[in-house]
PDB file of C-alpha atoms in Angstrom:
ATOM      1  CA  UNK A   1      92.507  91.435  86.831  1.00  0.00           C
ATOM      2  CA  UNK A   2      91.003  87.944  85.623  1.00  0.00           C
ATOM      3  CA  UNK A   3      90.150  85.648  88.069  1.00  0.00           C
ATOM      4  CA  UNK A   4      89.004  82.322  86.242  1.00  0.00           C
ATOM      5  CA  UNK A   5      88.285  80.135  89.463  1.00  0.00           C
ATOM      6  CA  UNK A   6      87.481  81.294  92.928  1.00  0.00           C
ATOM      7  CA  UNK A   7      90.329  82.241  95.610  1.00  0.00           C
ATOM      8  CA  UNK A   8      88.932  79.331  98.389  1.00  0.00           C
ATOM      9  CA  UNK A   9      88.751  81.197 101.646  1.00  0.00           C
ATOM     10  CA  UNK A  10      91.282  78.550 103.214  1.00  0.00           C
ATOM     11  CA  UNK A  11      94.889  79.171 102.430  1.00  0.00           C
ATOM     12  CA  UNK A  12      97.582  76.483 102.406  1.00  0.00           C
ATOM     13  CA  UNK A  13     100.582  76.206 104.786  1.00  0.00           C
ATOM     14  CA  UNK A  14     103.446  78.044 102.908  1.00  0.00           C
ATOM     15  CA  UNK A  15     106.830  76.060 102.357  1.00  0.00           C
ATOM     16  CA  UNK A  16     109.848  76.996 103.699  1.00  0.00           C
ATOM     17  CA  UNK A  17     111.708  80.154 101.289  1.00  0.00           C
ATOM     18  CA  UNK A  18     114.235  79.504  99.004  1.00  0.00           C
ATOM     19  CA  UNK A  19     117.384  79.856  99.849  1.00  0.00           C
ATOM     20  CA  UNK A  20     118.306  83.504  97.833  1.00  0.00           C
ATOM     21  CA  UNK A  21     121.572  84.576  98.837  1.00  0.00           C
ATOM     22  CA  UNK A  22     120.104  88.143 100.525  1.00  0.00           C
ATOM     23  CA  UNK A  23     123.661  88.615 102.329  1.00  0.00           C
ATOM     24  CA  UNK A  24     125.455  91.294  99.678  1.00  0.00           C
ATOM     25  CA  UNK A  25     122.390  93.677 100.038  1.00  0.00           C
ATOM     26  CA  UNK A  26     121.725  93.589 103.939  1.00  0.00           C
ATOM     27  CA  UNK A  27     122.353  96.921 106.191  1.00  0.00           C
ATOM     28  CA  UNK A  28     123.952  95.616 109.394  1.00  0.00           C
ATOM     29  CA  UNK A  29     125.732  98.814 110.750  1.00  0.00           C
ATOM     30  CA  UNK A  30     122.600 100.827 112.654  1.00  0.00           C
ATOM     31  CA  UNK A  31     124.319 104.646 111.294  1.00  0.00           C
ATOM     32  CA  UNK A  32     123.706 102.786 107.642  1.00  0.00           C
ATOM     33  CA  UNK A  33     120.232 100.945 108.932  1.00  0.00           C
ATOM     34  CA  UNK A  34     119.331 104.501 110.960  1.00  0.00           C
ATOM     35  CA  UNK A  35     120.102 106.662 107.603  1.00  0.00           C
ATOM     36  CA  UNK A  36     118.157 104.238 105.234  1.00  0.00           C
ATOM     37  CA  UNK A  37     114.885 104.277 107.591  1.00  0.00           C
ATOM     38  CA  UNK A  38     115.264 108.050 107.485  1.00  0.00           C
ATOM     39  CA  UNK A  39     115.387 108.080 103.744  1.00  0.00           C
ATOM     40  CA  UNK A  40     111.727 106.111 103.736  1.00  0.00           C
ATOM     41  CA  UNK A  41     110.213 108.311 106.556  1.00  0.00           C
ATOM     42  CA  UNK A  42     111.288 111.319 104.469  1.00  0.00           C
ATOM     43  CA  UNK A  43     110.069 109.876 100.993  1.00  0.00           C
ATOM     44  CA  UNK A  44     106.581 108.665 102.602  1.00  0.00           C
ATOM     45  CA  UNK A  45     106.255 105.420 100.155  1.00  0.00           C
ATOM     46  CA  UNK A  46     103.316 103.252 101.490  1.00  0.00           C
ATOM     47  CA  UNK A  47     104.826 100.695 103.776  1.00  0.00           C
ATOM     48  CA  UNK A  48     103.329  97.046 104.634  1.00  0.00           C
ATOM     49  CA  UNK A  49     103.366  95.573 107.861  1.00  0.00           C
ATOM     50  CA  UNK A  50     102.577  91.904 108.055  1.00  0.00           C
ATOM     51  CA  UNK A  51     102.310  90.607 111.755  1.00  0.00           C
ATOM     52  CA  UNK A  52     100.526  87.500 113.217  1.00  0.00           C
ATOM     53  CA  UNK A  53     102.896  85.452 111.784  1.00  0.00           C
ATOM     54  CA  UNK A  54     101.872  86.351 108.100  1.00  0.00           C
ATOM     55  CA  UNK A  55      98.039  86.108 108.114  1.00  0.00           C
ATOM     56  CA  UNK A  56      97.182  89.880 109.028  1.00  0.00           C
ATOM     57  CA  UNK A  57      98.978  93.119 107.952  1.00  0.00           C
ATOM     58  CA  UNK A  58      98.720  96.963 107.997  1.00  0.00           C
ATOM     59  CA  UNK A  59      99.568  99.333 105.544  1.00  0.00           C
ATOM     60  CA  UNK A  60     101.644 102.649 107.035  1.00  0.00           C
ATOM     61  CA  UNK A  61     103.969 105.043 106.563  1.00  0.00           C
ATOM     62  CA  UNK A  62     107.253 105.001 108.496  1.00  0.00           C
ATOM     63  CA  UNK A  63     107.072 109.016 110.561  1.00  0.00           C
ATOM     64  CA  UNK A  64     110.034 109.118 112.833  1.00  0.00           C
ATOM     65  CA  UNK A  65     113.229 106.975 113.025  1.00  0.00           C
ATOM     66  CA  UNK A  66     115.736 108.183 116.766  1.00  0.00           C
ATOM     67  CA  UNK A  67     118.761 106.685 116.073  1.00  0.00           C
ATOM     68  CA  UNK A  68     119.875 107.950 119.419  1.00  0.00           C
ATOM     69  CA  UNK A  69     117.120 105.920 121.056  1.00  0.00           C
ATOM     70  CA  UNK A  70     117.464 102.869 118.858  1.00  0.00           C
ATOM     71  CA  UNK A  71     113.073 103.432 118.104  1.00  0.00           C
ATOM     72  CA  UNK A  72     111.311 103.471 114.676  1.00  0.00           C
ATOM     73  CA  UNK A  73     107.828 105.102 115.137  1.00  0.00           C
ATOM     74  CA  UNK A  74     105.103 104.244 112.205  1.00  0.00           C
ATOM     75  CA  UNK A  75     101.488 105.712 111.574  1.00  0.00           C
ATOM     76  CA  UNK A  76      98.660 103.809 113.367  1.00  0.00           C
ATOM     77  CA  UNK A  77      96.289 101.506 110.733  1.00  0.00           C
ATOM     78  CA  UNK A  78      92.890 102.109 109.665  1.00  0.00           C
ATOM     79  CA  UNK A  79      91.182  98.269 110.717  1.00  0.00           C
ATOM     80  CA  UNK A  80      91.277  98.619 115.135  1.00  0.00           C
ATOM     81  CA  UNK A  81      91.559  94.561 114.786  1.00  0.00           C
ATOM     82  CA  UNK A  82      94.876  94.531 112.601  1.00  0.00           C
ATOM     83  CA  UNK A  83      95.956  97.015 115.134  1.00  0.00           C
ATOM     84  CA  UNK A  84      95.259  95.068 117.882  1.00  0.00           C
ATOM     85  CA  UNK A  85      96.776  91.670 116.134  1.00  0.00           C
ATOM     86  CA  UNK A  86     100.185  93.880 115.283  1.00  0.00           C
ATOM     87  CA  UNK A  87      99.994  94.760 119.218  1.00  0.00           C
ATOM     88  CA  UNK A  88      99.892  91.126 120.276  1.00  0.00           C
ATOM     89  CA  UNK A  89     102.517  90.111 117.794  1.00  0.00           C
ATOM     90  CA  UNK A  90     106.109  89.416 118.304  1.00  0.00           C
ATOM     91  CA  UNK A  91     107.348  88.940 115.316  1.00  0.00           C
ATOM     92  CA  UNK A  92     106.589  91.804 112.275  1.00  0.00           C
ATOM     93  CA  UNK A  93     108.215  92.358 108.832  1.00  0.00           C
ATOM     94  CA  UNK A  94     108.553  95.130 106.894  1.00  0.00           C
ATOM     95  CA  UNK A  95     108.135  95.798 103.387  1.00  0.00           C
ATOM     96  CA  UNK A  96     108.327  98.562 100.744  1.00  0.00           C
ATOM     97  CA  UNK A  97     109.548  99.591  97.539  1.00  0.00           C
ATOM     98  CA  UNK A  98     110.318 103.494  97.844  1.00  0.00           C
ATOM     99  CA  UNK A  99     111.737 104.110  93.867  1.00  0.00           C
ATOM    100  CA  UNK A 100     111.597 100.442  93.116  1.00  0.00           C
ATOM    101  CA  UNK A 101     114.700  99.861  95.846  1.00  0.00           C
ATOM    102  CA  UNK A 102     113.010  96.815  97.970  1.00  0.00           C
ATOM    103  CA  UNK A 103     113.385  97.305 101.546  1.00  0.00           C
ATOM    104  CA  UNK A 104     112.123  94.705 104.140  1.00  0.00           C
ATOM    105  CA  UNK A 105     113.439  93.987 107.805  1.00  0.00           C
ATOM    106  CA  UNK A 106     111.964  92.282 110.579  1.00  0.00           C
ATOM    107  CA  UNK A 107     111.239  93.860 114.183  1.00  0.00           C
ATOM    108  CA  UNK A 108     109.886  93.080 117.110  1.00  0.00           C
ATOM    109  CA  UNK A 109     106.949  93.153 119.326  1.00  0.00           C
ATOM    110  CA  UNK A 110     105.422  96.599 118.405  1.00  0.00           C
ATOM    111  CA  UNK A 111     103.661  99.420 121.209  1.00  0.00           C
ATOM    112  CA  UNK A 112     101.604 102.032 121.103  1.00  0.00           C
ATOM    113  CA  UNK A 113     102.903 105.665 121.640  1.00  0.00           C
ATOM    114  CA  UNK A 114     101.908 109.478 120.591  1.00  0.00           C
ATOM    115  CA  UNK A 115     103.595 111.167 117.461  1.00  0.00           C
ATOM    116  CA  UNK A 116     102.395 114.846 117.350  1.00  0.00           C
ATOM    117  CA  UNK A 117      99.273 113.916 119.495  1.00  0.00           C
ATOM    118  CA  UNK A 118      98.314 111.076 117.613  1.00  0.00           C
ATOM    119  CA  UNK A 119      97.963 107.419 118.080  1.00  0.00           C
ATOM    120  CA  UNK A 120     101.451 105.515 116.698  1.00  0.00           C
ATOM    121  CA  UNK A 121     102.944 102.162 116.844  1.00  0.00           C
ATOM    122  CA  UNK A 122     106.602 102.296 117.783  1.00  0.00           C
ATOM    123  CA  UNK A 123     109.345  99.307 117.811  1.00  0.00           C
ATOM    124  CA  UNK A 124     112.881  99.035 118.377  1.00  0.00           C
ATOM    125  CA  UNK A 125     115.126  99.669 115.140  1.00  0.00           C
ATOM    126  CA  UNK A 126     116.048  96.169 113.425  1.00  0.00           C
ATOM    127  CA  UNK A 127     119.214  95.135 113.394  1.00  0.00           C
ATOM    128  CA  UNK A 128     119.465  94.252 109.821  1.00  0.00           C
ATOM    129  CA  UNK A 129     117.469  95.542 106.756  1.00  0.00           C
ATOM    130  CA  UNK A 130     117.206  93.921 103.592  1.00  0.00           C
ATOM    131  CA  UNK A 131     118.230  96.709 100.863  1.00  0.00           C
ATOM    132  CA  UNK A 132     117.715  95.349  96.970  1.00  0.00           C
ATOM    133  CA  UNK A 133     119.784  98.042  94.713  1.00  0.00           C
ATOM    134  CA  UNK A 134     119.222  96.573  91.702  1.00  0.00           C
ATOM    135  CA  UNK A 135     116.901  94.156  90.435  1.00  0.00           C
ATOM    136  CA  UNK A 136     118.501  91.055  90.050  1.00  0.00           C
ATOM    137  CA  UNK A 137     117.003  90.800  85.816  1.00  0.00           C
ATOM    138  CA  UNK A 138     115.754  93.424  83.592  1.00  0.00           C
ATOM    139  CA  UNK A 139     112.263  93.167  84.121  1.00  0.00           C
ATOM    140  CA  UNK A 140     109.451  93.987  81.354  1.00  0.00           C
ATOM    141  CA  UNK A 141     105.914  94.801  81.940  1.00  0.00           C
ATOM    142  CA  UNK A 142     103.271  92.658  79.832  1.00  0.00           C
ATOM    143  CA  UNK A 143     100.362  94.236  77.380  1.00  0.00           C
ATOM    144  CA  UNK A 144      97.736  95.964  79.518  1.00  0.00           C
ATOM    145  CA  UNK A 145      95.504  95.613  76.968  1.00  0.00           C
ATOM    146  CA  UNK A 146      96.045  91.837  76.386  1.00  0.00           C
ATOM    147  CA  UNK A 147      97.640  90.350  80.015  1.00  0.00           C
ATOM    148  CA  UNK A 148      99.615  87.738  80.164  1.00  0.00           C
ATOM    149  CA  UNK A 149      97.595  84.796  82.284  1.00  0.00           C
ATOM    150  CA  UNK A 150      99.404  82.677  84.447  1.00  0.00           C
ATOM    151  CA  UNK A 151      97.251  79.536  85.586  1.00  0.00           C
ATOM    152  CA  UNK A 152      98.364  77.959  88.776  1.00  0.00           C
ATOM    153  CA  UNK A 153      96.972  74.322  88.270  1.00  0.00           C
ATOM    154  CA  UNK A 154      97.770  72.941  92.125  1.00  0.00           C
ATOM    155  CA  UNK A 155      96.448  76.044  93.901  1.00  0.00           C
ATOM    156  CA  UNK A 156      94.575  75.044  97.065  1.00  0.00           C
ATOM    157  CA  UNK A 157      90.519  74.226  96.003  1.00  0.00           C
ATOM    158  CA  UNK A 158      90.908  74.691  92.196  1.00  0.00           C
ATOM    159  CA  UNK A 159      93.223  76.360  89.561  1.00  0.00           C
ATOM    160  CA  UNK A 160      93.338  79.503  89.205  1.00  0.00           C
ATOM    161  CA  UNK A 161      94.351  82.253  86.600  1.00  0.00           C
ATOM    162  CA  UNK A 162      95.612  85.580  87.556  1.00  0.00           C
ATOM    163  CA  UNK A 163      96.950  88.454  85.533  1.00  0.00           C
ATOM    164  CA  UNK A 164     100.923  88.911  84.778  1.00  0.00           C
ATOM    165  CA  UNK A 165     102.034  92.598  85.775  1.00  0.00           C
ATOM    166  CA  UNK A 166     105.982  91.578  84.302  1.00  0.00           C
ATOM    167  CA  UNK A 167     107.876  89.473  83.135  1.00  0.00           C
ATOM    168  CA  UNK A 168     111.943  88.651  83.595  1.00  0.00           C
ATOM    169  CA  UNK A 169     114.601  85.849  83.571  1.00  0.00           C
ATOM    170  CA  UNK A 170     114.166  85.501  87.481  1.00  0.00           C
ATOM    171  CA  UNK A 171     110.216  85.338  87.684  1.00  0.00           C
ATOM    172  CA  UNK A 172     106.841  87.372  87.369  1.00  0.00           C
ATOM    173  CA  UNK A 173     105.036  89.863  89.286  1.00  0.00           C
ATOM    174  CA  UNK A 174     101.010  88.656  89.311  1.00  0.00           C
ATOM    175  CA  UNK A 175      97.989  90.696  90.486  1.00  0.00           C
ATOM    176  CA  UNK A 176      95.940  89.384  92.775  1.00  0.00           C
ATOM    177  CA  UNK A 177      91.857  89.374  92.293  1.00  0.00           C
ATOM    178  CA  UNK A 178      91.702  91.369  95.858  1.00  0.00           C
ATOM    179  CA  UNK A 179      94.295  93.007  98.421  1.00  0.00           C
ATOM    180  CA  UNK A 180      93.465  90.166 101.011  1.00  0.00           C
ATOM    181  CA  UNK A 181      93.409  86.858  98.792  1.00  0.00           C
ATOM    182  CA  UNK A 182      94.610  83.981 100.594  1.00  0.00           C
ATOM    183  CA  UNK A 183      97.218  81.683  99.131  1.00  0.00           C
ATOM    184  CA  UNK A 184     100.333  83.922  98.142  1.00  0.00           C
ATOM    185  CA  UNK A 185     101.892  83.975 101.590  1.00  0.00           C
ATOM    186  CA  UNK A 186     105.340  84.754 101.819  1.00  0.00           C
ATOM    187  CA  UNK A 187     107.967  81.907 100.653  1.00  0.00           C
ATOM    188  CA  UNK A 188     104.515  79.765  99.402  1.00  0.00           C
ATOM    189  CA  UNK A 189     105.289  77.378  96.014  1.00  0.00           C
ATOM    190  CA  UNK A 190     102.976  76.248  93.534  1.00  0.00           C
ATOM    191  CA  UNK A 191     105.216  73.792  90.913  1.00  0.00           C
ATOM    192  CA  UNK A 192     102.377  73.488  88.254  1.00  0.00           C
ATOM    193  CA  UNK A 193     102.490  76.535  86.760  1.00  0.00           C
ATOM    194  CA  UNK A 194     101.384  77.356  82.922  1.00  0.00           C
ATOM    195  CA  UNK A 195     102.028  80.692  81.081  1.00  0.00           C
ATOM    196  CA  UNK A 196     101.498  80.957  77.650  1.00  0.00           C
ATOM    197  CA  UNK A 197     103.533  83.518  76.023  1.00  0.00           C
ATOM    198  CA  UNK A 198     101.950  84.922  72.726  1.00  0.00           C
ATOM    199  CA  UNK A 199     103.903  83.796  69.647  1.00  0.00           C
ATOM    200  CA  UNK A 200     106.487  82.447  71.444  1.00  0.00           C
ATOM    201  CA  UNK A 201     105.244  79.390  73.560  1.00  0.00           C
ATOM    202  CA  UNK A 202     103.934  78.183  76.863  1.00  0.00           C
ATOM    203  CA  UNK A 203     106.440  78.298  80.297  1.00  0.00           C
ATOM    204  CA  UNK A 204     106.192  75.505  82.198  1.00  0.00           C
ATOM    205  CA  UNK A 205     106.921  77.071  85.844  1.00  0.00           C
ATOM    206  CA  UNK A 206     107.358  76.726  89.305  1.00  0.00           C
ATOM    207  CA  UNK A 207     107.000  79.774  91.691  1.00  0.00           C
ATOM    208  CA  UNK A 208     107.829  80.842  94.879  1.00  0.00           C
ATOM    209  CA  UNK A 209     106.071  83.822  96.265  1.00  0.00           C
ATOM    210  CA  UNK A 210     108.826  86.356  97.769  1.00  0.00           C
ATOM    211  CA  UNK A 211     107.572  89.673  98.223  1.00  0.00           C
ATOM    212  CA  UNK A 212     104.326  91.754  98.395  1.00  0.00           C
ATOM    213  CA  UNK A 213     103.663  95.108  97.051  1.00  0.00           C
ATOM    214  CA  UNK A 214     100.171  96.984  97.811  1.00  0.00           C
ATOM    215  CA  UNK A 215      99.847  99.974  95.186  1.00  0.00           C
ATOM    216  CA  UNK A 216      96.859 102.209  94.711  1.00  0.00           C
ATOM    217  CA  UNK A 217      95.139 102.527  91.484  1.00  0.00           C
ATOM    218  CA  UNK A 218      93.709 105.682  89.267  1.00  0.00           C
ATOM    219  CA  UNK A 219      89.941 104.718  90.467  1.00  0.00           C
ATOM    220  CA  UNK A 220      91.670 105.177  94.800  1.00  0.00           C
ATOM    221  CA  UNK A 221      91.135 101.128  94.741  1.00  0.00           C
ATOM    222  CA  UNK A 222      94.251  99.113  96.701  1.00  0.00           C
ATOM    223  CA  UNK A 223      95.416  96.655  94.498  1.00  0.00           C
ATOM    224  CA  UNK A 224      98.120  94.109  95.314  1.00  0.00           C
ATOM    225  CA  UNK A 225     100.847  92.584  92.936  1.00  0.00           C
ATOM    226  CA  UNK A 226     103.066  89.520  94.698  1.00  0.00           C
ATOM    227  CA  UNK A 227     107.153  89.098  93.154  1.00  0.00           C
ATOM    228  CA  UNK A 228     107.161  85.259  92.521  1.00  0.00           C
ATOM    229  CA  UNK A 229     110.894  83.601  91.320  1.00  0.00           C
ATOM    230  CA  UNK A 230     110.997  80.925  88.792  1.00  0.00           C
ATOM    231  CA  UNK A 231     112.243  77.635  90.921  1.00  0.00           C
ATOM    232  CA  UNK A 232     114.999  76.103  89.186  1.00  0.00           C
ATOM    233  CA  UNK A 233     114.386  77.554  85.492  1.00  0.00           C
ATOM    234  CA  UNK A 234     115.465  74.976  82.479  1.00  0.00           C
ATOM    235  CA  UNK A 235     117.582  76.445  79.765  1.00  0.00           C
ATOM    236  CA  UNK A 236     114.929  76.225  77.383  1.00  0.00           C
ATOM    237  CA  UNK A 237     112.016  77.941  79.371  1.00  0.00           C
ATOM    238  CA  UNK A 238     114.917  80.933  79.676  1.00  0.00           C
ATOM    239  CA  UNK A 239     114.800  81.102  76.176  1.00  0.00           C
ATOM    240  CA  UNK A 240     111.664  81.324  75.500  1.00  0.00           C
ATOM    241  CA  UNK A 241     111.521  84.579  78.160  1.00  0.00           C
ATOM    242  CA  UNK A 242     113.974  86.035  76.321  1.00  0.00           C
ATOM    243  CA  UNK A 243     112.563  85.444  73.291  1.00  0.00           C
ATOM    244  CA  UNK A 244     109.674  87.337  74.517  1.00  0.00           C
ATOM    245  CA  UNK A 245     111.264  89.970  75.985  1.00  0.00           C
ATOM    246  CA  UNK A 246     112.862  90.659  72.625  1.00  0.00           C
ATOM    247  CA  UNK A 247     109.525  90.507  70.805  1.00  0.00           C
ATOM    248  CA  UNK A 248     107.823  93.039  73.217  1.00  0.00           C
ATOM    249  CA  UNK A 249     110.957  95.449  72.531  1.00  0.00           C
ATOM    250  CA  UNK A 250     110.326  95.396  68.744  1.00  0.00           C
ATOM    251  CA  UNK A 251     106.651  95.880  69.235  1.00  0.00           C
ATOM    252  CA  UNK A 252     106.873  98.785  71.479  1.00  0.00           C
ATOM    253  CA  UNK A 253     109.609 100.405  69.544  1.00  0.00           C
ATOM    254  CA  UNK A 254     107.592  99.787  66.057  1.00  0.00           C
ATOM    255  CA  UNK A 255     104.584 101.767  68.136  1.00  0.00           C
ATOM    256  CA  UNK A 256     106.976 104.107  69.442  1.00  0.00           C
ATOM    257  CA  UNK A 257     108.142 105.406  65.920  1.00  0.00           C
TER     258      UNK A 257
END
């Protein structure tokens, strides 16, 4: 994961989120929000927990979800600090990608209880939850041999290039350098952004960051790719994506045969 000029330690105030239209894929009845939760605690996907308005999180597993007594309980974190931050926080969202369905919903202030004699956080169920069933564009994932690069010219302290995980009409996914990198908060826009797309041409880009996903590597490493959208995409620059897309498909089906 290429990292061309140091993440600065200070990152920048994020700008407010686009405005996606999130209301045909939100849970509001709690039987369909109760069964959904359920689903997750069953599956046991890694689950992110961002509290302190953004600037810490936790990484969990949901273990228990009472419908009965309206109470989601979640594994306790590694890092006693982030535990103690999520404790103090009022505000936490949730976020996970169990089978690549995105799921995030917000809660409230969290506590500490016992699950099977050991140390949980527990918080009252949310009363919506954020259920993606699709994606919204076919999405392609770039040479790992050869990433993509996408250089983000107005990040805070100096531009910076980091590597494309995939590629689609609606955005990119990028990898960050580490897990905790400052500067890719949630609903944070860079508008100078530069990807040059072998054989095809260079994408002139703005992005908005709009979700996180923490994944764990071969080597037992965390690594973490952020979702960014493509802020009002031109005509031409979807072209050129396509035009890509279609190029990829040829190569990996000339390999393929």
């Amino acid at each position: 994961m290429p990292l061309k000029a140091s993440i600065v330690n200070e990152a920048s105030r994020p700008a407010a989120p686009g405005s996606l239209d999130l209301s045909r894929y939100t849970l509001n009845a709690p039987v369909e929000i109760a069964h959904h939760l359920k689903t997750i605690a069953q599956a046991g996907p890694m689950v992110t927990v961002f509290s302190n308005r953004g600037r810490t999180f936790i990484l969990t597993r949901l273990l228990e979800v009472d419908a009965k007594a309206g109470v989601l309980v979640f594994d306790w974190g590694s890092n006693p600090e982030t535990n103690r931050q999520l404790l103090e926080s009022e505000r936490n969202v949730f976020v996970c990608s169990p089978e690549g369905v995105k799921t995030q919903f917000v809660t409230g202030a969290a506590r500490e209880v016992r699950h099977e004699e050991r140390q949980a956080f527990a918080v009252d169920l949310p009363e919506q939850v954020v259920k993606l069933q699709r994606r919204e564009y076919f999405r392609i994932q770039t040479p790992v041999a050869h990433p993509l690069v996408c250089r983000i010219e107005d990040f805070p302290g100096g531009a910076v290039e980091l590597a494309l995980y995939d590629i689609s009409l609606g955005g990119v996914a990028l990898w960050l350098p580490t897990a905790d990198a400052p500067g890719f908060e949630l609903g944070q826009r860079y508008a100078r952004c530069q990807i040059a797309l072998p054989g095809v041409g260079v994408l002139d880009v703005a992005l908005e960051v709009r979700h996180h996903l923490t994944v764990q590597q071969r080597n037992g490493n965390e690594a973490k790719r952020v979702g960014c959208y493509f802020l009002d995409p031109r005509p031409a620059m979807e072209t050129l994506v396509q035009r890509y897309v279609a190029q990829l498909e040829r190569e990996r089906r000339a390999l393929s045969r």
